[in-house]
PDB file of C-alpha atoms in Angstrom:
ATOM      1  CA  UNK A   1      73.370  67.618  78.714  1.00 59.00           C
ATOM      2  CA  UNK A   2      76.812  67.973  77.258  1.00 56.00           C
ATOM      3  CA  UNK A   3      79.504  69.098  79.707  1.00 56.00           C
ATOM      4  CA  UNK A   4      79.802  72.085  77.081  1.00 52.00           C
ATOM      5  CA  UNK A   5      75.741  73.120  77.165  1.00 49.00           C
ATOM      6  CA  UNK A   6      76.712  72.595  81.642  1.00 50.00           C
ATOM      7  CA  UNK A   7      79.608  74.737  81.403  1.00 53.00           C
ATOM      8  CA  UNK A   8      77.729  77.601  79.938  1.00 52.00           C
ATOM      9  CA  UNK A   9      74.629  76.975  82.031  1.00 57.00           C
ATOM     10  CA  UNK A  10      76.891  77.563  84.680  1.00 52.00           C
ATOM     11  CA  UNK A  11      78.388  80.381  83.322  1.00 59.00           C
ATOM     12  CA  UNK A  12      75.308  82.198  82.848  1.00 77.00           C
ATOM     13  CA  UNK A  13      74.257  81.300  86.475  1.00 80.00           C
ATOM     14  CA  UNK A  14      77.863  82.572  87.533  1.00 83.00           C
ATOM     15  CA  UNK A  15      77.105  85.977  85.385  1.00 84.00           C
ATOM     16  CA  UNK A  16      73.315  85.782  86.833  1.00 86.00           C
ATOM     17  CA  UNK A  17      75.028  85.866  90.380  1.00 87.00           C
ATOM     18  CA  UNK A  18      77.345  88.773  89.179  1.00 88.00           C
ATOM     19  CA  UNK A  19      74.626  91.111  88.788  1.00 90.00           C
ATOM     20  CA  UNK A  20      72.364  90.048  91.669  1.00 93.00           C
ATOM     21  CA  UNK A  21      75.255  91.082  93.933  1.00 91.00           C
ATOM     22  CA  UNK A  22      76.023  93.986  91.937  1.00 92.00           C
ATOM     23  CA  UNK A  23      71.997  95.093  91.706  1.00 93.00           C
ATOM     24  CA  UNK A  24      71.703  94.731  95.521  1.00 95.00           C
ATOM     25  CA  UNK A  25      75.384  96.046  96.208  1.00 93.00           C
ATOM     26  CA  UNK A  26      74.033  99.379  94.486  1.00 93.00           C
ATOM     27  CA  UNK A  27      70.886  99.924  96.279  1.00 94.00           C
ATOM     28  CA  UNK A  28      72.688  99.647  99.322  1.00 93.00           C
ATOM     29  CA  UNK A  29      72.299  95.966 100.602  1.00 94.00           C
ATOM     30  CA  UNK A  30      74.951  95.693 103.597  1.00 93.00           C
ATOM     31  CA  UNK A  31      74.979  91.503 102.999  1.00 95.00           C
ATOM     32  CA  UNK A  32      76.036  92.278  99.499  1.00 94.00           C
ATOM     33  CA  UNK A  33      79.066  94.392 100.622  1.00 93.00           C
ATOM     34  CA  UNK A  34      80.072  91.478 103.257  1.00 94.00           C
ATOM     35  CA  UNK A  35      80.152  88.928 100.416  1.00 95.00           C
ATOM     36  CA  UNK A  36      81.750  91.196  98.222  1.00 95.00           C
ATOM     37  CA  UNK A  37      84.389  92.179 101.020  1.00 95.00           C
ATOM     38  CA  UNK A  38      84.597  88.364 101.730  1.00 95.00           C
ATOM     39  CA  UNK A  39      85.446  88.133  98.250  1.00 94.00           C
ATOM     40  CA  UNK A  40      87.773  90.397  96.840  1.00 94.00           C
ATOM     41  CA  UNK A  41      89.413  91.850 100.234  1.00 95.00           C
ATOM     42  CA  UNK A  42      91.869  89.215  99.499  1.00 95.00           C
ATOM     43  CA  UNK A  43      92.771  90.170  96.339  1.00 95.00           C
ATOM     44  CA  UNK A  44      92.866  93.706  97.472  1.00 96.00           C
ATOM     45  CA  UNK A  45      95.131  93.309 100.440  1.00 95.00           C
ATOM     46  CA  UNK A  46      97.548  91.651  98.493  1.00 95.00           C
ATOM     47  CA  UNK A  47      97.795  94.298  95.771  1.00 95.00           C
ATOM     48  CA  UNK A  48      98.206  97.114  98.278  1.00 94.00           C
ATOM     49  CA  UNK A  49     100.529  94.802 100.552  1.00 94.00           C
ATOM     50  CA  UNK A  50     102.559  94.630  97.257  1.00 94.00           C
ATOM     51  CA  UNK A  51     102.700  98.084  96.361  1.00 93.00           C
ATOM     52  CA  UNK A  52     102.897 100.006  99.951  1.00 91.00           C
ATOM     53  CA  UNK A  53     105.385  97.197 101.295  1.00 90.00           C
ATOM     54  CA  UNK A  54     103.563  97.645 104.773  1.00 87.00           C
ATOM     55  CA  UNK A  55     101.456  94.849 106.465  1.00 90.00           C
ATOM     56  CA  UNK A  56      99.458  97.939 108.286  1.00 88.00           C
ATOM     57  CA  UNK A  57      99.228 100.409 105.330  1.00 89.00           C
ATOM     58  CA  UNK A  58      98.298  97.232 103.085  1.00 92.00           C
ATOM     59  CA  UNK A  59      95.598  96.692 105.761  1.00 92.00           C
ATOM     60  CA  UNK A  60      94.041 100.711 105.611  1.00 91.00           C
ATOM     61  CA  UNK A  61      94.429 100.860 101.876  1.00 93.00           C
ATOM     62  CA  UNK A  62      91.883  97.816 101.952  1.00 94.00           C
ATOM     63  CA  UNK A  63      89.717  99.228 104.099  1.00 93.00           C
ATOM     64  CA  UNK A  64      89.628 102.694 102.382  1.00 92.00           C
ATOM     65  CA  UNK A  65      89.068 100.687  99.194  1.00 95.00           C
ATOM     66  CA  UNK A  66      85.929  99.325 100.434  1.00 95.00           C
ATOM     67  CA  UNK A  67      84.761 102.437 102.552  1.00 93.00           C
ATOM     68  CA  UNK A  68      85.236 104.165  99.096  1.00 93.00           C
ATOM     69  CA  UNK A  69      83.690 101.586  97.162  1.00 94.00           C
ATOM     70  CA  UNK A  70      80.501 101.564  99.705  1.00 94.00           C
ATOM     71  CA  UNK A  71      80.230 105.202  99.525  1.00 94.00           C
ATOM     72  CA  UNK A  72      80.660 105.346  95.770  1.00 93.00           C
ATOM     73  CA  UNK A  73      78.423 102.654  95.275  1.00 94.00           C
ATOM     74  CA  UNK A  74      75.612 104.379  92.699  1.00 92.00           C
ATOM     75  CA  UNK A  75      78.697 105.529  90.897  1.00 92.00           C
ATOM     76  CA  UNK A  76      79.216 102.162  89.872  1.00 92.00           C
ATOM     77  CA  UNK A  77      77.794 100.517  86.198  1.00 91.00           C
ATOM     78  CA  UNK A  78      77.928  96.988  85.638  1.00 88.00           C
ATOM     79  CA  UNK A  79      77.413  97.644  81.954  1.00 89.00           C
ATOM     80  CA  UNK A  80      81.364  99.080  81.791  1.00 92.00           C
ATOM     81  CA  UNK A  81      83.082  96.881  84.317  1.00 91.00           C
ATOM     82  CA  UNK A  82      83.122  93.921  86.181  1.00 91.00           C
ATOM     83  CA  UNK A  83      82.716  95.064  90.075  1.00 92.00           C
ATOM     84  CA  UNK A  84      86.049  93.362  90.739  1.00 91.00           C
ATOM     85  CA  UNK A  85      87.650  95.534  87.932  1.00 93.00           C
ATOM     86  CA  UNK A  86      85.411  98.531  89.702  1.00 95.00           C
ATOM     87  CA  UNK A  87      87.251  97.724  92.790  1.00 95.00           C
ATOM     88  CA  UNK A  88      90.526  97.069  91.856  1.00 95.00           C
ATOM     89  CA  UNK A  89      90.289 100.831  90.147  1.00 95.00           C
ATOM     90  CA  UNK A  90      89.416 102.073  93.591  1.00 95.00           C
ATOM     91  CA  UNK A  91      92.149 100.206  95.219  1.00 96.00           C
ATOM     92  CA  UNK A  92      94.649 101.824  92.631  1.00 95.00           C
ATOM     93  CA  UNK A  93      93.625 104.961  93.824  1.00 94.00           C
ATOM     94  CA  UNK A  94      94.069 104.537  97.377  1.00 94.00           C
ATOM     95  CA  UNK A  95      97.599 102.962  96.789  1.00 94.00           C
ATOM     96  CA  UNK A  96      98.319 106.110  95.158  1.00 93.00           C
ATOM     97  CA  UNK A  97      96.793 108.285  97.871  1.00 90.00           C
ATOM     98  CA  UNK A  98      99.082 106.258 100.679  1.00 88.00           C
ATOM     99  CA  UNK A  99     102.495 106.941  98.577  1.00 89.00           C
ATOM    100  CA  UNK A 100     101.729 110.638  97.910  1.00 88.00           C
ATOM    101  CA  UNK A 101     100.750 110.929 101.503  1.00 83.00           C
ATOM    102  CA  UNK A 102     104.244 108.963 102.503  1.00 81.00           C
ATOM    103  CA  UNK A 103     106.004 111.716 100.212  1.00 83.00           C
ATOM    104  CA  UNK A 104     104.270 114.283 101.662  1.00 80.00           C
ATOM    105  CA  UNK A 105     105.203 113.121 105.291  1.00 78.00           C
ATOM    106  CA  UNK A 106     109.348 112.573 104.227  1.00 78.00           C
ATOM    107  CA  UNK A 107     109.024 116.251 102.684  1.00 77.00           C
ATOM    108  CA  UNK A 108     107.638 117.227 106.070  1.00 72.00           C
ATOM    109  CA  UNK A 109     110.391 115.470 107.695  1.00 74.00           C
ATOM    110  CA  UNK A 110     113.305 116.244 105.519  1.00 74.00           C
ATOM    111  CA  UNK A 111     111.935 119.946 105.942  1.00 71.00           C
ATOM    112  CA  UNK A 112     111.951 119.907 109.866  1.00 69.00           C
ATOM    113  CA  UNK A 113     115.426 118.719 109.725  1.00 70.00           C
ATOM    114  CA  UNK A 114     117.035 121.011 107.326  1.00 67.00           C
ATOM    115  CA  UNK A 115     115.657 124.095 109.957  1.00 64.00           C
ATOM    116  CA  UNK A 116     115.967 122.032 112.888  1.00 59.00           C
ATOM    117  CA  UNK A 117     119.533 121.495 114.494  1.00 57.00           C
ATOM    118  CA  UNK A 118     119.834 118.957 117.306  1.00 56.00           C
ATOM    119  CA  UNK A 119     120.623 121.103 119.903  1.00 56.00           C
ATOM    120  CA  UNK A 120     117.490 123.175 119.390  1.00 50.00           C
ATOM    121  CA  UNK A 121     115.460 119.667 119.660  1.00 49.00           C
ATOM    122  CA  UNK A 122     117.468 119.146 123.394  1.00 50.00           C
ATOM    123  CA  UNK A 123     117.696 122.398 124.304  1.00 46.00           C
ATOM    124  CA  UNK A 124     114.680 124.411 123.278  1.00 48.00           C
ATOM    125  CA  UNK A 125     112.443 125.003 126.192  1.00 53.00           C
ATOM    126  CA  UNK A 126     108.693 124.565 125.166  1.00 52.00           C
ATOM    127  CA  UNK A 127     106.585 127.916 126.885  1.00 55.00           C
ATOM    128  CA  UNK A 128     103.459 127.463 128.563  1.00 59.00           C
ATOM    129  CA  UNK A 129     101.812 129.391 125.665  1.00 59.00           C
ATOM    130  CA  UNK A 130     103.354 126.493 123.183  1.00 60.00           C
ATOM    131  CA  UNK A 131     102.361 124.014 125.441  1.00 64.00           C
ATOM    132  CA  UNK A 132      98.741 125.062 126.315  1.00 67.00           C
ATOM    133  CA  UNK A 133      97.972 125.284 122.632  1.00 67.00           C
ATOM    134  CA  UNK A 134      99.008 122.338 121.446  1.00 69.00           C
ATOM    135  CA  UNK A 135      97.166 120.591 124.170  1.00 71.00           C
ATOM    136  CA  UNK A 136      94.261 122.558 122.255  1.00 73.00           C
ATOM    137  CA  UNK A 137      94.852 121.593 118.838  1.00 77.00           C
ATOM    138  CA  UNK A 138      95.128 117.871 120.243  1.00 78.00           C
ATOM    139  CA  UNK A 139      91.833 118.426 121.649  1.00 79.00           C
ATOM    140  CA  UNK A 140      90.445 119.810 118.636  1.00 81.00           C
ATOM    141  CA  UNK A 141      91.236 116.284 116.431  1.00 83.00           C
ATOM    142  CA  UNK A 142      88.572 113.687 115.783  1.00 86.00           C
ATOM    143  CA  UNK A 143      87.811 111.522 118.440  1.00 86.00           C
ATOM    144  CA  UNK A 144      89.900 108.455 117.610  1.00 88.00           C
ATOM    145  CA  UNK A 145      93.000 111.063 116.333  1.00 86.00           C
ATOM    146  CA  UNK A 146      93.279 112.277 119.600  1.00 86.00           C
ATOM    147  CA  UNK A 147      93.356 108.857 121.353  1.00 88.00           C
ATOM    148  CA  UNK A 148      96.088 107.533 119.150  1.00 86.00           C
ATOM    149  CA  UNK A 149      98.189 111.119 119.130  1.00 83.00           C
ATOM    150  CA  UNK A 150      97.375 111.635 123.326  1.00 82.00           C
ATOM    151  CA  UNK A 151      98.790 107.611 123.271  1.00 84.00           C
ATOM    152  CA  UNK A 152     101.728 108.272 121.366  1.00 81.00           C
ATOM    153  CA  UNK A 153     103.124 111.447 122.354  1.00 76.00           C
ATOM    154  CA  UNK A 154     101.961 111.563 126.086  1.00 74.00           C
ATOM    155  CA  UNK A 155     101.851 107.837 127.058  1.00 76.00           C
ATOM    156  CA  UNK A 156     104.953 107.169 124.649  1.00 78.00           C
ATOM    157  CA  UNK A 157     103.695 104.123 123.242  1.00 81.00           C
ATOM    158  CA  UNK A 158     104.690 102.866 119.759  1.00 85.00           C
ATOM    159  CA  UNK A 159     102.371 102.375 116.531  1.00 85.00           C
ATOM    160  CA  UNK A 160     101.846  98.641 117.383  1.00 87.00           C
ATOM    161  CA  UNK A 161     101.230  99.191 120.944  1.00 86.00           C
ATOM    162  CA  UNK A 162      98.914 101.595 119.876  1.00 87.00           C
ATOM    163  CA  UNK A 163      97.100  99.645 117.648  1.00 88.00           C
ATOM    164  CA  UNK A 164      97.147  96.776 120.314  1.00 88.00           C
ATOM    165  CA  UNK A 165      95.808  98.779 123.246  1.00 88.00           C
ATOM    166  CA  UNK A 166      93.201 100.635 120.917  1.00 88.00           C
ATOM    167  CA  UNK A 167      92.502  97.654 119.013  1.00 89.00           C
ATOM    168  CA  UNK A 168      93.024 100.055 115.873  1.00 89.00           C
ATOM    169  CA  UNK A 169      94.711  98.453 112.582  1.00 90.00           C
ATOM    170  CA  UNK A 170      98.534  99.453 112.428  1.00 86.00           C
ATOM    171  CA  UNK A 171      98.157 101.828 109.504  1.00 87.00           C
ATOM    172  CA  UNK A 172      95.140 103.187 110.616  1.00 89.00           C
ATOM    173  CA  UNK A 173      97.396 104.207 113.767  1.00 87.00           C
ATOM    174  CA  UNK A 174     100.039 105.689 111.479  1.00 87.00           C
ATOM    175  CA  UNK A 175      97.758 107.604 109.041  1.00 87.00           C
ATOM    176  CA  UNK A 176      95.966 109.304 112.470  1.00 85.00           C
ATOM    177  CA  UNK A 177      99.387 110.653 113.539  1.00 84.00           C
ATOM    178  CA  UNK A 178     100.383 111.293 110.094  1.00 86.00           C
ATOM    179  CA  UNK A 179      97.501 113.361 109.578  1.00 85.00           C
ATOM    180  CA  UNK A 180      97.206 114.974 112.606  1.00 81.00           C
ATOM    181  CA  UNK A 181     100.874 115.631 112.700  1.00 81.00           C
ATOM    182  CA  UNK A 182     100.764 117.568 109.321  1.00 81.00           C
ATOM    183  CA  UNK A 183      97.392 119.444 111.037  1.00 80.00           C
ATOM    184  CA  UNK A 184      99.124 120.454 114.136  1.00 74.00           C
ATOM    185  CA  UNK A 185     102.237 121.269 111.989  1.00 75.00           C
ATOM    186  CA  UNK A 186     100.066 123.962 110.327  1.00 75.00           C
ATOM    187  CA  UNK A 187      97.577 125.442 112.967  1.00 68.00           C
ATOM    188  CA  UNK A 188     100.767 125.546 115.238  1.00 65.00           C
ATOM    189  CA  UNK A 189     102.458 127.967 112.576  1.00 66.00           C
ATOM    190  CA  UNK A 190      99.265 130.172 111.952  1.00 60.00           C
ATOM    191  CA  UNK A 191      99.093 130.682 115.730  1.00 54.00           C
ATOM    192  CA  UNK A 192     102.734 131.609 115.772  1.00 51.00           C
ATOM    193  CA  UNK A 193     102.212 133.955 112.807  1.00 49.00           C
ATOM    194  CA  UNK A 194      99.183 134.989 114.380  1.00 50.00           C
ATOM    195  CA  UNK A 195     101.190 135.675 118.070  1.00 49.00           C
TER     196      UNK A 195
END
């Protein structure tokens, strides 16, 4: 056989290969999502690492990606993209969703600050009412929310710490309290519109 005829032999076993995985990935085969995560999570992380600049966000954009990709997963046609191409379109859009969530959070901050003066941060006393009902809201997160926010504003421990004693990645950690911050932010003010 000529090494040109063994090149495209292999080629066609390679593209064979391509849609076994993808066949199997689609109908919901959980090996085909490990080899496909041993794969291209690589590739992934580095393209989010690049984008978000964070080690920890880099690391929950990835796993997004591939929760979204798993969920997705009938969505998906071989016949208009390669499944790396599929999931590099998916990973595009979580990048996105991690910036516009980091805008979101400045705004939030940027807003706190322009009606919060530091004297009211070291001198406001916090009521019993305040205080019993944000130890409500906390209650009301998800279960792992409420671990990380309960760790973080009660035990005073920092994102890493957090991850290390929950064994949580780092962005993970940060997108709980940045979610759950902007959640408390907002039942806090309809209970005070409410009061």
């Amino acid at each position: 056989m000529s090494p040109t005829a063994m090149r495209m032999r292999g080629h066609s076993v390679e593209e064979a290969h391509e849609r076994e995985l993808s066949d199997r990935f689609r109908n919901g085969d959980e090996r085909a999502l490990e080899e496909i995560y041993r794969r291209w999570s690589p590739v992934v992380f580095t393209m989010a690492l690049r984008f978000v600049g964070d080690r920890g966000d880099a690391e929950d954009v990835t796993q997004k990606a591939f929760v979204s990709a798993w969920t997705s997963r009938r969505s998906y046609d071989p016949a208009k993209a390669k499944l790396s191409t599929w999931l590099i379109a998916i990973t595009r859009r979580r990048i996105a969703d991690t910036l516009e969530a980091r805008a979101r959070v400045r705004a939030l901050q940027q807003e706190l600050q322009r009606f919060t003066t530091p004297e009211d941060v070291v001198g406001a006393e916090i009521d019993l009412g305040d205080r019993l009902l944000l130890a409500d809201e906390i209650d009301r997160l998800e279960p792992d929310a409420r671990r990380v926010v309960r760790l973080a504003f009660y035990d005073d421990l920092t994102h890493e710490q957090i991850s290390e004693r929950l064994g949580m990645p780092l962005g993970t950690v940060k997108s709980h309290i940045r979610r759950s911050l902007t959640r408390l932010r907002s039942r806090l003010e309809v209970g005070h519109v409410a009061s």
